[in-house]
GROMACS .gro file of C-alpha atoms in nm:
model
  298
    1UNK     CA    1  12.358   5.152  12.427
    2UNK     CA    2  12.638   5.078  12.639
    3UNK     CA    3  12.959   5.267  12.718
    4UNK     CA    4  13.265   5.146  12.949
    5UNK     CA    5  13.484   5.445  13.073
    6UNK     CA    6  13.801   5.437  13.251
    7UNK     CA    7  13.890   5.704  13.476
    8UNK     CA    8  13.537   5.777  13.538
    9UNK     CA    9  13.604   5.903  13.888
   10UNK     CA   10  13.874   6.169  13.774
   11UNK     CA   11  13.779   6.542  13.684
   12UNK     CA   12  13.730   6.505  13.300
   13UNK     CA   13  13.600   6.145  13.366
   14UNK     CA   14  13.274   6.269  13.598
   15UNK     CA   15  13.193   6.534  13.336
   16UNK     CA   16  13.199   6.338  13.048
   17UNK     CA   17  12.993   6.033  13.228
   18UNK     CA   18  12.722   6.298  13.303
   19UNK     CA   19  12.709   6.395  12.958
   20UNK     CA   20  12.713   6.038  12.816
   21UNK     CA   21  12.398   5.971  13.069
   22UNK     CA   22  12.191   6.280  12.966
   23UNK     CA   23  12.231   6.095  12.618
   24UNK     CA   24  12.114   5.778  12.743
   25UNK     CA   25  12.419   5.573  12.752
   26UNK     CA   26  12.432   5.306  12.990
   27UNK     CA   27  12.775   5.364  13.170
   28UNK     CA   28  13.024   5.086  13.321
   29UNK     CA   29  13.340   5.163  13.478
   30UNK     CA   30  13.686   5.039  13.567
   31UNK     CA   31  13.895   5.201  13.837
   32UNK     CA   32  14.093   5.052  14.124
   33UNK     CA   33  13.776   4.905  14.266
   34UNK     CA   34  13.603   4.763  13.956
   35UNK     CA   35  13.780   4.590  13.660
   36UNK     CA   36  14.117   4.730  13.775
   37UNK     CA   37  14.337   4.780  13.466
   38UNK     CA   38  14.647   4.681  13.616
   39UNK     CA   39  14.528   4.345  13.537
   40UNK     CA   40  14.396   4.290  13.206
   41UNK     CA   41  14.169   3.968  13.301
   42UNK     CA   42  13.966   4.192  13.579
   43UNK     CA   43  13.782   4.333  13.247
   44UNK     CA   44  13.661   3.990  13.151
   45UNK     CA   45  13.329   4.059  13.382
   46UNK     CA   46  13.222   4.288  13.094
   47UNK     CA   47  13.285   4.013  12.814
   48UNK     CA   48  12.904   3.937  12.802
   49UNK     CA   49  12.835   4.319  12.749
   50UNK     CA   50  12.869   4.487  12.390
   51UNK     CA   51  13.008   4.840  12.412
   52UNK     CA   52  12.958   5.109  12.134
   53UNK     CA   53  13.236   5.298  12.316
   54UNK     CA   54  13.536   5.260  12.527
   55UNK     CA   55  13.635   5.589  12.679
   56UNK     CA   56  14.000   5.554  12.837
   57UNK     CA   57  14.080   5.844  13.054
   58UNK     CA   58  14.259   5.641  13.345
   59UNK     CA   59  14.587   5.740  13.432
   60UNK     CA   60  14.854   5.728  13.702
   61UNK     CA   61  14.929   6.100  13.756
   62UNK     CA   62  15.015   6.176  14.110
   63UNK     CA   63  15.345   6.029  14.170
   64UNK     CA   64  15.628   6.171  14.388
   65UNK     CA   65  15.951   6.253  14.166
   66UNK     CA   66  16.156   5.972  14.328
   67UNK     CA   67  15.894   5.716  14.211
   68UNK     CA   68  15.863   5.826  13.816
   69UNK     CA   69  15.944   5.465  13.730
   70UNK     CA   70  15.624   5.336  13.902
   71UNK     CA   71  15.472   5.614  13.696
   72UNK     CA   72  15.612   5.482  13.375
   73UNK     CA   73  15.534   5.139  13.399
   74UNK     CA   74  15.189   5.167  13.549
   75UNK     CA   75  15.078   5.375  13.245
   76UNK     CA   76  15.218   5.166  13.013
   77UNK     CA   77  15.080   4.856  13.160
   78UNK     CA   78  14.713   4.991  13.189
   79UNK     CA   79  14.736   5.131  12.838
   80UNK     CA   80  14.828   4.833  12.708
   81UNK     CA   81  14.599   4.620  12.922
   82UNK     CA   82  14.285   4.839  12.774
   83UNK     CA   83  14.411   4.828  12.425
   84UNK     CA   84  14.445   4.456  12.438
   85UNK     CA   85  14.103   4.414  12.559
   86UNK     CA   86  13.938   4.647  12.340
   87UNK     CA   87  14.104   4.468  12.022
   88UNK     CA   88  14.052   4.100  12.161
   89UNK     CA   89  13.688   4.133  12.290
   90UNK     CA   90  13.528   4.462  12.209
   91UNK     CA   91  13.626   4.493  11.842
   92UNK     CA   92  13.301   4.672  11.774
   93UNK     CA   93  13.360   4.965  12.025
   94UNK     CA   94  13.517   5.263  11.905
   95UNK     CA   95  13.823   5.325  12.132
   96UNK     CA   96  13.846   5.689  12.258
   97UNK     CA   97  14.151   5.800  12.432
   98UNK     CA   98  14.342   6.111  12.582
   99UNK     CA   99  14.694   6.220  12.516
  100UNK     CA  100  14.861   6.501  12.689
  101UNK     CA  101  15.009   6.857  12.535
  102UNK     CA  102  15.329   6.755  12.766
  103UNK     CA  103  15.422   6.517  12.510
  104UNK     CA  104  15.475   6.788  12.276
  105UNK     CA  105  15.848   6.894  12.270
  106UNK     CA  106  15.890   7.270  12.406
  107UNK     CA  107  16.078   7.358  12.091
  108UNK     CA  108  15.829   7.266  11.826
  109UNK     CA  109  15.476   7.399  11.714
  110UNK     CA  110  15.183   7.186  11.891
  111UNK     CA  111  15.029   7.026  11.589
  112UNK     CA  112  14.917   6.704  11.561
  113UNK     CA  113  15.220   6.598  11.295
  114UNK     CA  114  15.468   6.727  11.544
  115UNK     CA  115  15.368   6.491  11.845
  116UNK     CA  116  15.638   6.257  11.839
  117UNK     CA  117  15.936   6.490  11.732
  118UNK     CA  118  16.195   6.541  11.978
  119UNK     CA  119  16.191   6.493  12.358
  120UNK     CA  120  15.907   6.623  12.584
  121UNK     CA  121  16.001   6.847  12.873
  122UNK     CA  122  16.235   6.663  13.122
  123UNK     CA  123  15.968   6.736  13.425
  124UNK     CA  124  15.676   6.526  13.241
  125UNK     CA  125  15.879   6.299  13.018
  126UNK     CA  126  15.842   5.996  13.128
  127UNK     CA  127  15.452   6.029  13.176
  128UNK     CA  128  15.425   6.183  12.836
  129UNK     CA  129  15.619   5.907  12.694
  130UNK     CA  130  15.341   5.664  12.825
  131UNK     CA  131  15.097   5.881  12.613
  132UNK     CA  132  15.286   5.858  12.322
  133UNK     CA  133  15.351   5.472  12.367
  134UNK     CA  134  14.965   5.451  12.356
  135UNK     CA  135  14.921   5.643  12.031
  136UNK     CA  136  15.213   5.432  11.863
  137UNK     CA  137  14.994   5.120  12.006
  138UNK     CA  138  14.670   5.232  11.799
  139UNK     CA  139  14.897   5.329  11.494
  140UNK     CA  140  15.044   4.987  11.467
  141UNK     CA  141  14.671   4.838  11.439
  142UNK     CA  142  14.668   4.887  11.066
  143UNK     CA  143  14.442   4.642  10.892
  144UNK     CA  144  14.255   4.548  11.187
  145UNK     CA  145  13.940   4.733  11.108
  146UNK     CA  146  13.953   4.922  11.458
  147UNK     CA  147  13.800   5.248  11.515
  148UNK     CA  148  13.984   5.489  11.763
  149UNK     CA  149  14.036   5.850  11.841
  150UNK     CA  150  14.310   5.977  12.007
  151UNK     CA  151  14.232   6.320  12.157
  152UNK     CA  152  14.485   6.588  12.294
  153UNK     CA  153  14.280   6.831  12.517
  154UNK     CA  154  14.438   7.162  12.637
  155UNK     CA  155  14.448   7.247  13.002
  156UNK     CA  156  14.079   7.196  13.112
  157UNK     CA  157  13.904   7.364  13.413
  158UNK     CA  158  13.596   7.406  13.585
  159UNK     CA  159  13.362   7.311  13.887
  160UNK     CA  160  13.387   6.960  14.055
  161UNK     CA  161  13.781   6.954  14.071
  162UNK     CA  162  13.920   6.750  14.331
  163UNK     CA  163  14.023   6.999  14.613
  164UNK     CA  164  14.357   6.851  14.631
  165UNK     CA  165  14.433   6.889  14.247
  166UNK     CA  166  14.772   7.036  14.214
  167UNK     CA  167  14.749   7.202  13.893
  168UNK     CA  168  14.865   7.573  13.858
  169UNK     CA  169  14.500   7.725  13.843
  170UNK     CA  170  14.365   7.514  14.133
  171UNK     CA  171  14.686   7.616  14.374
  172UNK     CA  172  14.595   8.001  14.251
  173UNK     CA  173  14.242   7.943  14.397
  174UNK     CA  174  14.350   7.764  14.709
  175UNK     CA  175  14.640   8.026  14.754
  176UNK     CA  176  14.419   8.313  14.697
  177UNK     CA  177  14.180   8.243  14.924
  178UNK     CA  178  14.423   8.156  15.191
  179UNK     CA  179  14.600   8.462  15.146
  180UNK     CA  180  14.284   8.619  15.198
  181UNK     CA  181  14.201   8.460  15.498
  182UNK     CA  182  14.545   8.448  15.679
  183UNK     CA  183  14.889   8.627  15.654
  184UNK     CA  184  15.056   8.372  15.428
  185UNK     CA  185  15.171   8.505  15.089
  186UNK     CA  186  15.013   8.446  14.736
  187UNK     CA  187  15.301   8.319  14.570
  188UNK     CA  188  15.337   8.229  14.203
  189UNK     CA  189  15.628   8.070  14.052
  190UNK     CA  190  15.849   8.265  13.786
  191UNK     CA  191  15.775   8.665  13.669
  192UNK     CA  192  15.407   8.551  13.506
  193UNK     CA  193  15.439   8.602  13.147
  194UNK     CA  194  15.455   8.288  13.072
  195UNK     CA  195  15.148   8.209  12.820
  196UNK     CA  196  14.898   7.906  12.904
  197UNK     CA  197  14.579   7.784  12.717
  198UNK     CA  198  14.274   7.706  12.929
  199UNK     CA  199  13.934   7.556  12.820
  200UNK     CA  200  13.631   7.509  13.007
  201UNK     CA  201  13.524   7.174  13.101
  202UNK     CA  202  13.159   7.192  12.929
  203UNK     CA  203  13.313   7.334  12.631
  204UNK     CA  204  13.581   7.047  12.590
  205UNK     CA  205  13.287   6.809  12.679
  206UNK     CA  206  13.099   6.961  12.360
  207UNK     CA  207  13.411   6.923  12.123
  208UNK     CA  208  13.473   6.562  12.230
  209UNK     CA  209  13.144   6.458  12.169
  210UNK     CA  210  13.202   6.643  11.804
  211UNK     CA  211  13.482   6.435  11.707
  212UNK     CA  212  13.313   6.081  11.773
  213UNK     CA  213  13.229   6.087  11.393
  214UNK     CA  214  13.601   6.063  11.286
  215UNK     CA  215  13.785   5.751  11.278
  216UNK     CA  216  14.169   5.703  11.358
  217UNK     CA  217  14.262   6.034  11.408
  218UNK     CA  218  14.469   6.230  11.634
  219UNK     CA  219  14.301   6.542  11.718
  220UNK     CA  220  14.397   6.851  11.935
  221UNK     CA  221  14.084   6.969  12.149
  222UNK     CA  222  14.125   7.355  12.266
  223UNK     CA  223  13.994   7.662  12.183
  224UNK     CA  224  14.288   7.890  12.102
  225UNK     CA  225  14.239   8.127  12.390
  226UNK     CA  226  14.577   8.209  12.585
  227UNK     CA  227  14.643   8.412  12.894
  228UNK     CA  228  14.950   8.483  13.068
  229UNK     CA  229  14.998   8.343  13.451
  230UNK     CA  230  14.963   8.709  13.537
  231UNK     CA  231  14.609   8.755  13.380
  232UNK     CA  232  14.483   8.438  13.517
  233UNK     CA  233  14.637   8.523  13.872
  234UNK     CA  234  14.476   8.875  13.838
  235UNK     CA  235  14.145   8.740  13.753
  236UNK     CA  236  14.142   8.505  14.005
  237UNK     CA  237  14.219   8.766  14.263
  238UNK     CA  238  13.966   8.991  14.114
  239UNK     CA  239  13.680   8.698  14.167
  240UNK     CA  240  13.819   8.693  14.546
  241UNK     CA  241  13.847   9.073  14.578
  242UNK     CA  242  14.213   9.020  14.683
  243UNK     CA  243  14.454   9.297  14.600
  244UNK     CA  244  14.672   9.163  14.296
  245UNK     CA  245  14.930   9.381  14.404
  246UNK     CA  246  15.022   9.165  14.708
  247UNK     CA  247  15.116   8.860  14.484
  248UNK     CA  248  15.446   8.743  14.517
  249UNK     CA  249  15.690   8.596  14.245
  250UNK     CA  250  15.968   8.338  14.317
  251UNK     CA  251  16.196   8.370  14.030
  252UNK     CA  252  16.404   8.102  14.145
  253UNK     CA  253  16.137   7.832  14.065
  254UNK     CA  254  16.092   7.646  13.718
  255UNK     CA  255  15.803   7.782  13.561
  256UNK     CA  256  15.814   7.552  13.255
  257UNK     CA  257  15.759   7.616  12.906
  258UNK     CA  258  15.733   8.018  12.820
  259UNK     CA  259  15.427   7.948  12.556
  260UNK     CA  260  15.215   7.648  12.589
  261UNK     CA  261  14.925   7.645  12.322
  262UNK     CA  262  14.815   7.378  12.080
  263UNK     CA  263  14.711   7.447  11.740
  264UNK     CA  264  14.342   7.366  11.685
  265UNK     CA  265  14.364   7.405  11.299
  266UNK     CA  266  14.283   7.064  11.203
  267UNK     CA  267  13.947   7.089  11.467
  268UNK     CA  268  13.853   7.376  11.272
  269UNK     CA  269  13.880   7.222  10.940
  270UNK     CA  270  13.717   6.902  11.018
  271UNK     CA  271  13.412   7.096  11.177
  272UNK     CA  272  13.411   7.358  10.890
  273UNK     CA  273  13.462   7.625  11.115
  274UNK     CA  274  13.167   7.539  11.324
  275UNK     CA  275  13.113   7.789  11.611
  276UNK     CA  276  13.155   7.590  11.961
  277UNK     CA  277  13.050   7.658  12.251
  278UNK     CA  278  13.307   7.932  12.440
  279UNK     CA  279  13.268   7.984  12.795
  280UNK     CA  280  13.418   8.333  12.852
  281UNK     CA  281  13.753   8.283  13.118
  282UNK     CA  282  13.579   8.532  13.383
  283UNK     CA  283  13.265   8.323  13.378
  284UNK     CA  284  13.439   7.999  13.382
  285UNK     CA  285  13.646   8.100  13.662
  286UNK     CA  286  13.371   8.226  13.864
  287UNK     CA  287  13.196   7.890  13.836
  288UNK     CA  288  13.479   7.713  13.932
  289UNK     CA  289  13.580   7.948  14.249
  290UNK     CA  290  13.195   7.911  14.350
  291UNK     CA  291  13.243   7.511  14.350
  292UNK     CA  292  13.570   7.565  14.562
  293UNK     CA  293  13.403   7.798  14.814
  294UNK     CA  294  13.093   7.558  14.852
  295UNK     CA  295  13.263   7.252  14.898
  296UNK     CA  296  13.567   7.426  15.141
  297UNK     CA  297  13.265   7.506  15.397
  298UNK     CA  298  13.041   7.189  15.353
   0.00000   0.00000   0.00000
């Protein structure tokens, strides 16, 4: 059983590849060195291989604000190229790709039917629009007898993350550690009352594997568990044994949407309310921070 994975070296990609390998799949990858998606013909090296699945996780995300156009054009390019390749050379494969919760406009309920409503948050607008464009491309293939899934995960966390990952949770981990070791302050943006959803990486992998039995669906993938930024910071401080009261709050910074959580009612209905694995945040954060400590000194 052959599987093509783009973005296999990213955080979610690494965990997904490990799961697929444990199930006996043979993994082929596309990255900047092998079958670079910026040129669709690079994928021709796989023309003689028949894939059961194509998992598309590759995305150009780390971009300076002054180069947002590059992010927009590159992501549209790689998304279009992999879809074109799948459609024309691997139509028997199921195409599984990933959207982003940032594509939901701040003022709408984060339910799948609202994905295209209104404008995404300005900070992530161009990147979010490339994700919307990818879904539009899939939906345009009506009558082509192609099978696909478009999954929208909530914020994923866990061990084996890139130590320079700039998402807020990993910033908390680094800043708490640094503040514990030095006199530098641990600062969070805003007053900390912002609400965010988190899902442990092993839990999201389980849900991804479950959804593979469905065709041509858009599905939010989360656990419905939300926490305030203050609660998350307090948990991180507790694991490091750092005095939470020493945290400083910069009220001048843009802290984003006041509440960001996706509806998982569709997934619940599709699973007949099956009880998926749920890793408590305290356990998940301990594993995440242990990974950080081990790799910081290795």
